[in-house]
Tab-separated table of C-alpha atoms in Angstrom:
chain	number	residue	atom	x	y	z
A	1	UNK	CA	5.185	6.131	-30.741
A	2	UNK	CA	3.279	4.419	-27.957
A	3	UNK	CA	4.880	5.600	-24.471
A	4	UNK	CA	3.437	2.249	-22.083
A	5	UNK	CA	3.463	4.050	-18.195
A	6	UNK	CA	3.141	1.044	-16.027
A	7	UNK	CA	4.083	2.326	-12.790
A	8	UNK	CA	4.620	-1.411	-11.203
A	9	UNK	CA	6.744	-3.968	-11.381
A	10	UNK	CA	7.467	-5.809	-14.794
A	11	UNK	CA	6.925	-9.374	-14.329
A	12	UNK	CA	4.612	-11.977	-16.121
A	13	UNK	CA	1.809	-12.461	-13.831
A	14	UNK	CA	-1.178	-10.857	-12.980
A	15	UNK	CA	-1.728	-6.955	-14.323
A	16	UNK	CA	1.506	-7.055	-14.792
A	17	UNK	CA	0.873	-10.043	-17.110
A	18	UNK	CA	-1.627	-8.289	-18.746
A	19	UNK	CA	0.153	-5.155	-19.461
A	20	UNK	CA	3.091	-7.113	-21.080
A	21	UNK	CA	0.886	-9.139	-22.936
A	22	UNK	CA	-0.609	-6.239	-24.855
A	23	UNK	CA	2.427	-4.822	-25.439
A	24	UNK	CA	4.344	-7.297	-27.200
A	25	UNK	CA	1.268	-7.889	-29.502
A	26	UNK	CA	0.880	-3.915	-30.043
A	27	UNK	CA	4.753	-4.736	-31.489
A	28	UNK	CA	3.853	-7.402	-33.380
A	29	UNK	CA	1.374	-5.209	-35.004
A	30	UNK	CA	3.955	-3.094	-35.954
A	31	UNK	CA	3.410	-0.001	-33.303
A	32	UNK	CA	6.746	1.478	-31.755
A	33	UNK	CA	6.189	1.225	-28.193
A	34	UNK	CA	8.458	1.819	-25.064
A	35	UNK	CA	7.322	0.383	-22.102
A	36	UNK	CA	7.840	2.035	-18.715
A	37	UNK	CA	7.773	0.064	-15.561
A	38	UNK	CA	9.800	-1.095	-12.807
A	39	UNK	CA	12.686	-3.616	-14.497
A	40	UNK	CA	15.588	-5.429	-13.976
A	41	UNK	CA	17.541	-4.296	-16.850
A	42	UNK	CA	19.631	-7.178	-17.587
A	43	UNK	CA	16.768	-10.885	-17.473
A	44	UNK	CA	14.076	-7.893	-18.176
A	45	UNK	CA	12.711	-6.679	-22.026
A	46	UNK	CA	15.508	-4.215	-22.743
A	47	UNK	CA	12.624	-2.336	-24.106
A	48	UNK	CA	11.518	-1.342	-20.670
A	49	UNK	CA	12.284	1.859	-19.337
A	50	UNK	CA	13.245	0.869	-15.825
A	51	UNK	CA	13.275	3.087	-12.742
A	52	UNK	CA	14.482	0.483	-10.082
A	53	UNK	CA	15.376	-3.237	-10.098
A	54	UNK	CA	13.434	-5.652	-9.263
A	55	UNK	CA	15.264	-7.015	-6.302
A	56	UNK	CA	15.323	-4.573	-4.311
A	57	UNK	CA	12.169	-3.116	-5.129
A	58	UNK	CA	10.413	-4.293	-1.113
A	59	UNK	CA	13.208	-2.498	0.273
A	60	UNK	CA	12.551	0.770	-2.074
A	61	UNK	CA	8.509	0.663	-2.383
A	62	UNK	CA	8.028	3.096	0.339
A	63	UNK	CA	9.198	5.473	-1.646
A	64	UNK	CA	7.219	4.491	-4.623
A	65	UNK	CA	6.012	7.762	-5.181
A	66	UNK	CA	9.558	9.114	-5.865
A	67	UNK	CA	9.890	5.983	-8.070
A	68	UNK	CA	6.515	6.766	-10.416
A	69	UNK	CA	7.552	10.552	-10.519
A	70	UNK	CA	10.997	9.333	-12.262
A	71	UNK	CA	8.819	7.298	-14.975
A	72	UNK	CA	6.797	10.175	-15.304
A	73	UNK	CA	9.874	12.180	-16.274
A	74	UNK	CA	11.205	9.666	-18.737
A	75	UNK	CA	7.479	9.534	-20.396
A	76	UNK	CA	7.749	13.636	-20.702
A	77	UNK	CA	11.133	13.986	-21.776
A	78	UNK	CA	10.688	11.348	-24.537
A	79	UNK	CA	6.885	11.738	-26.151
A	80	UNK	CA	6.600	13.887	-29.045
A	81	UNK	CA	3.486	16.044	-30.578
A	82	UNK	CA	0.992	13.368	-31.627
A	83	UNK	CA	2.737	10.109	-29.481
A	84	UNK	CA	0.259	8.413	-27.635
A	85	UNK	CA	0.878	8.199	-23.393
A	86	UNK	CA	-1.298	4.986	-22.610
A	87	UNK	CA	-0.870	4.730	-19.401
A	88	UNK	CA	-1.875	2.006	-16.409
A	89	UNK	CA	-2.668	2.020	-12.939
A	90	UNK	CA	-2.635	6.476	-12.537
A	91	UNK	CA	-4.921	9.240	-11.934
A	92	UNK	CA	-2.421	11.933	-11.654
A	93	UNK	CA	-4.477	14.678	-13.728
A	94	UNK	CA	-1.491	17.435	-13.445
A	95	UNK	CA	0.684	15.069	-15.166
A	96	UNK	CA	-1.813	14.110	-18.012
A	97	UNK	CA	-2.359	17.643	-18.537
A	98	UNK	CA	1.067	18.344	-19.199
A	99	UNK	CA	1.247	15.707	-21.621
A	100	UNK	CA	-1.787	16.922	-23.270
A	101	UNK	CA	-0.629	20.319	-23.491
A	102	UNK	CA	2.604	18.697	-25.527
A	103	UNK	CA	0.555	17.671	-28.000
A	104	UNK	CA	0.927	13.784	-26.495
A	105	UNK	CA	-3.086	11.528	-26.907
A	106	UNK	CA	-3.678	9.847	-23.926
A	107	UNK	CA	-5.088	6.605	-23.656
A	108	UNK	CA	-6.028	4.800	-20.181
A	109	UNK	CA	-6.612	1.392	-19.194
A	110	UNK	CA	-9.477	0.413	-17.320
A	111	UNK	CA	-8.002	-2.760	-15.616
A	112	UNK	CA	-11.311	-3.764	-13.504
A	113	UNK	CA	-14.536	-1.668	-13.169
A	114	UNK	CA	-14.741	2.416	-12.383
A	115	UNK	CA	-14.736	2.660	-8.876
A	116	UNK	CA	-17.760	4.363	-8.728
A	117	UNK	CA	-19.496	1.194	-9.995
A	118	UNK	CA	-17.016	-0.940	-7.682
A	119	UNK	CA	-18.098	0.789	-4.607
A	120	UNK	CA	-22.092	-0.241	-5.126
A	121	UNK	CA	-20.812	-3.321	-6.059
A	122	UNK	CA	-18.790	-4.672	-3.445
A	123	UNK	CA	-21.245	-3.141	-0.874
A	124	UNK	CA	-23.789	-5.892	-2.232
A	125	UNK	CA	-21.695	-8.397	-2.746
A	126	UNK	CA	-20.528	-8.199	1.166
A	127	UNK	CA	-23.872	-7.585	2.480
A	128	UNK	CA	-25.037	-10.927	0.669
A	129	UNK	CA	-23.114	-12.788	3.212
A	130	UNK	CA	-24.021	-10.607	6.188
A	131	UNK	CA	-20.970	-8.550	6.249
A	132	UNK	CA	-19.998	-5.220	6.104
A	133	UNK	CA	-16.909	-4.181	2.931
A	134	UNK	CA	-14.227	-3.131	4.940
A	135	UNK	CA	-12.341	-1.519	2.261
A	136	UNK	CA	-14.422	0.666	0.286
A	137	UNK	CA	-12.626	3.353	-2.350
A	138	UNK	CA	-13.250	7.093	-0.600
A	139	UNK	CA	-15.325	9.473	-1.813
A	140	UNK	CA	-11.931	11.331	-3.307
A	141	UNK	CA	-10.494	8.692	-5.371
A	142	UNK	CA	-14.136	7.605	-6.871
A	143	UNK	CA	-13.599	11.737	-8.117
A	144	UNK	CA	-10.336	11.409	-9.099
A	145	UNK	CA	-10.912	8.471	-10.935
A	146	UNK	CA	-13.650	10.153	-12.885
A	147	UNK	CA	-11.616	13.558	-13.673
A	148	UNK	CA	-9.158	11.202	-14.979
A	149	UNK	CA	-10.932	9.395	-17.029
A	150	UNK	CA	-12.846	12.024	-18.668
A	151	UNK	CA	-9.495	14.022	-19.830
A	152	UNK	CA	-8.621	10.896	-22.054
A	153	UNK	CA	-8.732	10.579	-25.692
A	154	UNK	CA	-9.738	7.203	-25.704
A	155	UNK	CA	-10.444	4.835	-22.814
A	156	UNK	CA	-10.101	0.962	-23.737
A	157	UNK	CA	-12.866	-1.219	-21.794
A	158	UNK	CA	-12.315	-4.936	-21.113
A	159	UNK	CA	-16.033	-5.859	-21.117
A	160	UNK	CA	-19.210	-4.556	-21.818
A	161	UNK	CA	-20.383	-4.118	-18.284
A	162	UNK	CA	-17.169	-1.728	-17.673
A	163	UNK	CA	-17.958	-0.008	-20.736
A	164	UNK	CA	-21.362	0.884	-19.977
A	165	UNK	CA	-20.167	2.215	-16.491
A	166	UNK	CA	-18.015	4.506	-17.927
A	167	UNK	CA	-20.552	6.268	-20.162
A	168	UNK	CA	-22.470	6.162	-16.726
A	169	UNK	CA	-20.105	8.010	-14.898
A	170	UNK	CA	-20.035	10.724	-17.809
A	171	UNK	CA	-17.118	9.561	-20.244
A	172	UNK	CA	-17.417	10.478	-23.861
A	173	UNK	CA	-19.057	7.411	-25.557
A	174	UNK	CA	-17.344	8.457	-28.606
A	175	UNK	CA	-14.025	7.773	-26.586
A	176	UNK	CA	-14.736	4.431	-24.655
A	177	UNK	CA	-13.063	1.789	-26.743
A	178	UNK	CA	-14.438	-1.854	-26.423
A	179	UNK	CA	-11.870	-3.834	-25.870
A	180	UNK	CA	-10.917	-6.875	-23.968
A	181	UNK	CA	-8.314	-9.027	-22.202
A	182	UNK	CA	-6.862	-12.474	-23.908
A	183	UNK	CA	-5.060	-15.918	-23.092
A	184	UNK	CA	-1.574	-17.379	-24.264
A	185	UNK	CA	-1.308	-20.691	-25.736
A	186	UNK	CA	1.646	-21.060	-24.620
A	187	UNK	CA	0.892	-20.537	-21.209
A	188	UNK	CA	-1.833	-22.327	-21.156
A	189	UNK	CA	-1.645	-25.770	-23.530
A	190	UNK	CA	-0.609	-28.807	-23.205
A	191	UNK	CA	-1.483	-32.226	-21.810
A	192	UNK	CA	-0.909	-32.547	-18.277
A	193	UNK	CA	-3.134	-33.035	-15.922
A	194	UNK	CA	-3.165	-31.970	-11.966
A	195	UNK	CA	-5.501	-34.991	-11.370
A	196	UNK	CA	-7.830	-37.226	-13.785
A	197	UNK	CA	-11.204	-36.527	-14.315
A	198	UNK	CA	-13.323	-39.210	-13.251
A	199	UNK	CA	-15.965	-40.369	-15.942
A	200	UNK	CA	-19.157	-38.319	-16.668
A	201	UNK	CA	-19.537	-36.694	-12.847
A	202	UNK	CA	-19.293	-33.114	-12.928
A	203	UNK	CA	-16.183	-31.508	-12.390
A	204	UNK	CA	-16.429	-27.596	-11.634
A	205	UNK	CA	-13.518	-25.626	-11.346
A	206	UNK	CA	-13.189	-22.420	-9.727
A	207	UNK	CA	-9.839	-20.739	-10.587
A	208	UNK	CA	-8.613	-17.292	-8.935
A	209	UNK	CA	-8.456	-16.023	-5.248
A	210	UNK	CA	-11.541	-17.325	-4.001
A	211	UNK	CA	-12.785	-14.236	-2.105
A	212	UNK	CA	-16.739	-12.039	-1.974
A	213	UNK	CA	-15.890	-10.103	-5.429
A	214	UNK	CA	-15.641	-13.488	-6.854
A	215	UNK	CA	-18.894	-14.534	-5.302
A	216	UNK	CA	-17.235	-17.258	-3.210
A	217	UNK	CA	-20.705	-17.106	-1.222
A	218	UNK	CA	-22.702	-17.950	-3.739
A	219	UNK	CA	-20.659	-20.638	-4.842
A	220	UNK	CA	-19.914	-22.204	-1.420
A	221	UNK	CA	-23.990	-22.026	-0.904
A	222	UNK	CA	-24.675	-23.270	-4.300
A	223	UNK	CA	-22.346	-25.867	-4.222
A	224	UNK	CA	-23.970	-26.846	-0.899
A	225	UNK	CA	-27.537	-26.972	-1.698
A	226	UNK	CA	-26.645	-28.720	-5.632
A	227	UNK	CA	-25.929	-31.727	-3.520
A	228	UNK	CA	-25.094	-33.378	-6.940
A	229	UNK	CA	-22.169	-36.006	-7.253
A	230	UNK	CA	-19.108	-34.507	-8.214
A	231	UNK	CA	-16.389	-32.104	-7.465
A	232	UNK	CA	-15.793	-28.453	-6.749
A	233	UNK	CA	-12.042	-27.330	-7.211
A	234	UNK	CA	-10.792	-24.273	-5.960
A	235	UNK	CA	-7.442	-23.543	-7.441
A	236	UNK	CA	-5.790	-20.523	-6.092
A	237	UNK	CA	-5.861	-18.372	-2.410
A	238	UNK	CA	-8.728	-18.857	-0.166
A	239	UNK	CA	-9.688	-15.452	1.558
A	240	UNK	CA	-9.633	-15.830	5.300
A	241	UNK	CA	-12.771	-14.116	5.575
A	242	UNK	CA	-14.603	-17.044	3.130
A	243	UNK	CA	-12.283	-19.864	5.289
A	244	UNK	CA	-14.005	-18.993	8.059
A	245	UNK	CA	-17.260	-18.204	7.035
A	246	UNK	CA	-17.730	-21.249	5.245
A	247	UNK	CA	-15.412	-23.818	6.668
A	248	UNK	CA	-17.582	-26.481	6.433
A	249	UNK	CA	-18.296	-26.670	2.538
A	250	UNK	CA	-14.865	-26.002	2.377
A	251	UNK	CA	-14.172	-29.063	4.383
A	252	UNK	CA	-16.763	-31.193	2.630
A	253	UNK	CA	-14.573	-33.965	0.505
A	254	UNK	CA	-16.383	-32.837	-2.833
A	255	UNK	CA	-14.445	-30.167	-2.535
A	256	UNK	CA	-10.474	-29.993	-3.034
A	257	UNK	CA	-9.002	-26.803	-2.181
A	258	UNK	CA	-5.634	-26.535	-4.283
A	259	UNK	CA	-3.967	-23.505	-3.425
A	260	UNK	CA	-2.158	-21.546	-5.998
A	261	UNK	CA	-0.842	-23.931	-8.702
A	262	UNK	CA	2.173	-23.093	-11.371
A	263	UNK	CA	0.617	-25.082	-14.273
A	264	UNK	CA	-2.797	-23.611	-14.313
A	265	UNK	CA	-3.409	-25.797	-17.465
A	266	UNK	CA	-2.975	-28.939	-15.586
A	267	UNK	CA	-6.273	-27.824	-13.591
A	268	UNK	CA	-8.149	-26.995	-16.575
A	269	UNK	CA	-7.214	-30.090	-18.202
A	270	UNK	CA	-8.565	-31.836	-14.785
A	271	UNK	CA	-12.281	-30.469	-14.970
A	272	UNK	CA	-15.149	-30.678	-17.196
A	273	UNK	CA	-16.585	-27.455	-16.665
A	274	UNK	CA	-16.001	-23.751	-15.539
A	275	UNK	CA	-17.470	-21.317	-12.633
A	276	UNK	CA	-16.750	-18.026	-11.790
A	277	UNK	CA	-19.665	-16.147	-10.091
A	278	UNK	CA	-18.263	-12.792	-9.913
A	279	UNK	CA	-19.624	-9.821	-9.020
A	280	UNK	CA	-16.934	-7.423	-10.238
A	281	UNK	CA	-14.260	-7.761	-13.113
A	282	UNK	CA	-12.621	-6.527	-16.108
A	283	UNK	CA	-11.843	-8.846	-18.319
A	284	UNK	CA	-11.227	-11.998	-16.409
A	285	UNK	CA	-8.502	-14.372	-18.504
A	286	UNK	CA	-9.389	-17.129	-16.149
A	287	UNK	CA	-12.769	-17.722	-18.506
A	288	UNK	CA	-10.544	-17.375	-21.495
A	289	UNK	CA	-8.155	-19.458	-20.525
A	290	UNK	CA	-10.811	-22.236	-19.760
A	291	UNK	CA	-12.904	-21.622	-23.073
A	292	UNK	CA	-9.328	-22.076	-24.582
A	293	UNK	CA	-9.078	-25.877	-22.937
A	294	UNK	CA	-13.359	-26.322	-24.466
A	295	UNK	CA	-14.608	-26.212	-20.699
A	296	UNK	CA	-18.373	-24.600	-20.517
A	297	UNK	CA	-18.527	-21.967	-18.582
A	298	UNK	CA	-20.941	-21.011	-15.791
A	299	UNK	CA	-19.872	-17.173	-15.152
A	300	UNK	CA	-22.176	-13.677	-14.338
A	301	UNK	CA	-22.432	-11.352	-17.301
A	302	UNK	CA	-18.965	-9.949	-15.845
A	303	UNK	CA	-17.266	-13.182	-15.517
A	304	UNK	CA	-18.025	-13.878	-19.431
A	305	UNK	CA	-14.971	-11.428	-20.323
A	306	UNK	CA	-16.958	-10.263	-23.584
A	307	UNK	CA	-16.409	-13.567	-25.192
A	308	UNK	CA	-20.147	-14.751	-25.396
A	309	UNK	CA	-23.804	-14.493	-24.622
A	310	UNK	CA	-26.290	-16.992	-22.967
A	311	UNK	CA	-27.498	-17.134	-26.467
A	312	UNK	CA	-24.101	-18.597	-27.749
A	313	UNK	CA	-23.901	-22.001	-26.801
A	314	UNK	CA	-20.712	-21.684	-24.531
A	315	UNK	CA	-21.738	-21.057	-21.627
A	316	UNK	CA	-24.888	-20.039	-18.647
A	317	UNK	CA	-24.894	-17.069	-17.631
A	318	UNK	CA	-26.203	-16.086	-14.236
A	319	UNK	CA	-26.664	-12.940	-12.027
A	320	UNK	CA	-24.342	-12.099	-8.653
A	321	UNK	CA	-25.121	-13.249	-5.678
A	322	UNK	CA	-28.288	-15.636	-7.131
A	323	UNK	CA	-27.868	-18.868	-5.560
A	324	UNK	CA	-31.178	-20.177	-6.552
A	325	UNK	CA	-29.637	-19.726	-10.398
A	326	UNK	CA	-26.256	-21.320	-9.975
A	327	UNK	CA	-27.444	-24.675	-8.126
A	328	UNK	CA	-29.861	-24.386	-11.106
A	329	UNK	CA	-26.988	-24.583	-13.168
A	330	UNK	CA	-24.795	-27.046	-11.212
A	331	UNK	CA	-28.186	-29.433	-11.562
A	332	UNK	CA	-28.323	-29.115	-15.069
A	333	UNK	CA	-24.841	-30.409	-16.217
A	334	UNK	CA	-24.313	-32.530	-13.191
A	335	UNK	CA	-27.407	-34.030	-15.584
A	336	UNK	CA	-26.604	-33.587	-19.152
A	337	UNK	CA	-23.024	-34.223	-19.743
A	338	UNK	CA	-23.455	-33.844	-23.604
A	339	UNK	CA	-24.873	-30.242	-23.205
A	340	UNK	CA	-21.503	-29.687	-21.176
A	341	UNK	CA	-19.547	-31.375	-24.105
A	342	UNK	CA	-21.328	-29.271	-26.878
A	343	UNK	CA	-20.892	-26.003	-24.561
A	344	UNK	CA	-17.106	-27.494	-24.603
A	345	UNK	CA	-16.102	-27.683	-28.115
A	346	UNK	CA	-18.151	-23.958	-28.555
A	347	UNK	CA	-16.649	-22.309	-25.758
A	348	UNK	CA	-13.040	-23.846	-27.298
A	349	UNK	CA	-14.020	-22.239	-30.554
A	350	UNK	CA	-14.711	-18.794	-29.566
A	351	UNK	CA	-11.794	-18.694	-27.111
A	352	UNK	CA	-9.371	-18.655	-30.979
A	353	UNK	CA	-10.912	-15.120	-31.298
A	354	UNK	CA	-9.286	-13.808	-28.121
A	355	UNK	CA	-5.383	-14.492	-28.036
A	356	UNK	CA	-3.411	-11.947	-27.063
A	357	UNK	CA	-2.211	-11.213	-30.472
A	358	UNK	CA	-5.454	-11.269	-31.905
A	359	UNK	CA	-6.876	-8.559	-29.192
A	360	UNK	CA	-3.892	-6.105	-29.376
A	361	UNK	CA	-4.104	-6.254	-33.442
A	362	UNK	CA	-7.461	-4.786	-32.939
A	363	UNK	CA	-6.368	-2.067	-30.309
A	364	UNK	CA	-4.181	-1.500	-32.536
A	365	UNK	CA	-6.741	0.209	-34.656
A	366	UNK	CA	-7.543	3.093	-32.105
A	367	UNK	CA	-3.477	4.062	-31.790
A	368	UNK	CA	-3.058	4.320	-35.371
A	369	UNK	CA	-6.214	6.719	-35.823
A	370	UNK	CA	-4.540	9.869	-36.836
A	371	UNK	CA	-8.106	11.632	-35.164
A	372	UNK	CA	-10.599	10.303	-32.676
A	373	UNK	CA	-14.148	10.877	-33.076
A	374	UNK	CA	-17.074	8.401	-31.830
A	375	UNK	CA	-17.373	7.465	-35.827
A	376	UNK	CA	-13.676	6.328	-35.584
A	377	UNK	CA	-13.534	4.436	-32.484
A	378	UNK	CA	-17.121	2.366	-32.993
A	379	UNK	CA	-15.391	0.987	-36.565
A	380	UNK	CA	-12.337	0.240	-34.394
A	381	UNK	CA	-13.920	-1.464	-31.195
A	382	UNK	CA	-13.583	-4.795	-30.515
A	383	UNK	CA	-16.288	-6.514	-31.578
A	384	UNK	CA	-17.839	-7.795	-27.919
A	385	UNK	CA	-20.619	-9.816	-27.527
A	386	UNK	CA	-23.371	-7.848	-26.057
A	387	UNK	CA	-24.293	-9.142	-22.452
């Protein structure tokens, strides 16, 4: 049995997306799996364990830590010598210890980079555009996050980049798990469109909260100094650090600024290419999800979400925060629309490898390992395209 600790609410959006995602294709696998999270009860999975309903969970968040303590009973009571505890979003270590001492195998998701890795990170990424991180994780929780994380049987990594951190950071090799993140046809296909594409001029779409982790900067400067006909569209939050910072490219009338949109596939079906210049990520379904509708992708080694190489034929990959690269890029396939068509139909090709079924058969793998060992998990990692 696979106890799922989500300690959030259960919805079908973001992490929470995500975590559902896997789950129902660990079921369809054939794993038993009980999902913990913060449910309804009645329009929610009746599989999930729920600690409060949804509707009235902004008037009962501040006393979420009550709320996660119940789902941490539920797990305990319930898990049996040998279950697996996979759990989401934690780093209590008193808890996992517990469990351990059961006889329970624990199993933690690493949703976006350690945040030992994030902290560097972000301090670049916000110092690229002459400002200073304002929110950077303390000293504490980096430490936490590392005890954690080391006192887990096996530690699933959305992308090679995270994976490599956490053998940095002094996780057992022989325990990270490559893994990655996925798309949904259904979500995602269909014909719509949020706008035609207008003939052969280069279309770039950036799709997710525009904000410094996603390199906005380097895209707004890129985009900028490219000066190549065309359009840049931004579908989804602007960050009112990046508004201000760059209003003028954002103003410019090559780019359109959607906003969040319901039918993301309508956008990807409006563009003839992909960006996402990231600096930090785990396994980013926005590059899946545009593989999946044969745009080529323009993404940083973290923005590729494991799914290819430069070396494929899907996509260029460039560093953070290198503007010089990405107008590079922007040049070339406001140029060569046939290279963007043959990246296209590659990128659509490899994106069939990554549904969400397809990804949680192979984590599958790990959970039904009756014993871990580094032998064990290698033959059962997902099979990632090095970076």
């Amino acid at each position: 049995m696979i106890h799922d600790y989500f300690p959030n609410i259960y919805v079908d959006r973001a992490v929470a997306h995500t975590f559902k995602s896997i789950a129902d294709g660990l079921e369809l696998a054939g794993l038993p799996l009980t999902r913990y999270a913060y449910a309804n009860g009645l329009p929610a999975d009746r599989r999930v364990v729920s600690a409060v309903p949804i509707r009235g969970f902004r008037y009962t968040s501040r006393f979420k830590g009550t709320l996660d303590s119940l789902l941490k009973f539920k797990v305990e009571r319930r898990a049996q010598p040998g279950d697996w505890a996979y759990l989401w979003m934690d780093t209590d270590l008193r808890w996992a210890d517990r469990l351990r001492q059961g006889g329970v195998r624990l199993a933690k998701e690493m949703i976006n980079c350690p945040l030992a890795l994030k902290e560097q990170i972000l301090a670049r990424a916000y110092a690229s555009i002459g400002e200073v991180c304002p929110d950077l994780p303390s000293r504490e929780a980096i430490e936490a996050e590392i005890r954690h994380a080391q006192a887990m049987d096996a530690v699933f990594c959305p992308n090679p980049e995270v994976l490599k951190a956490m053998v940095d950071i002094g996780v057992d090799p022989g325990r990270c798990v490559a893994a990655s993140y996925g798309w949904s046809p259904a979500r995602i296909n269909g014909s719509s469109r949020h706008h035609p594409v207008e003939g052969d001029e280069l279309t770039l779409l950036f799709c997710g909260t525009l904000d410094v982790r996603k390199g906005a900067g380097t895209l707004l400067s890129a985009w900028q100094q490219a000066a190549v006909p065309g359009k840049l569209i931004i579908a989804g939050a602007i960050d009112p650090l990046i508004a201000r910072k760059f209003e003028r490219v954002l103003a410019r009338p090559d780019v359109l600024c959607l906003g969040h949109v319901a039918d993301v596939g309508s956008v990807y079906r409006s563009a003839n290419a992909f960006v996402l210049p990231t600096w930090e990520e785990g396994g980013p379904m926005v590059t899946l999800e545009a593989m999946s509708q044969g745009l080529p992708c323009m993404v940083t080694r973290m923005g590729t979400a494991g799914a290819f190489t430069e070396n494929d034929g899907a996509g260029i990959v460039v560093e953070p925060g290198d503007v010089d690269q990405l107008v590079a890029g922007i040049r070339r396939w406001s140029l060569d629309a046939d290279e963007r068509m043959r990246f296209g139909a590659k990128a659509r090709l490899l994106a069939q490898e990554f549904t969400w079924e397809a990804i949680s058969q192979r984590r599958a793998l790990t959970f039904q390992s009756p014993e871990l060992s580094s032998e064990a998990l290698s033959d059962h990692a997902f099979p990632l395209r090095r970076c």
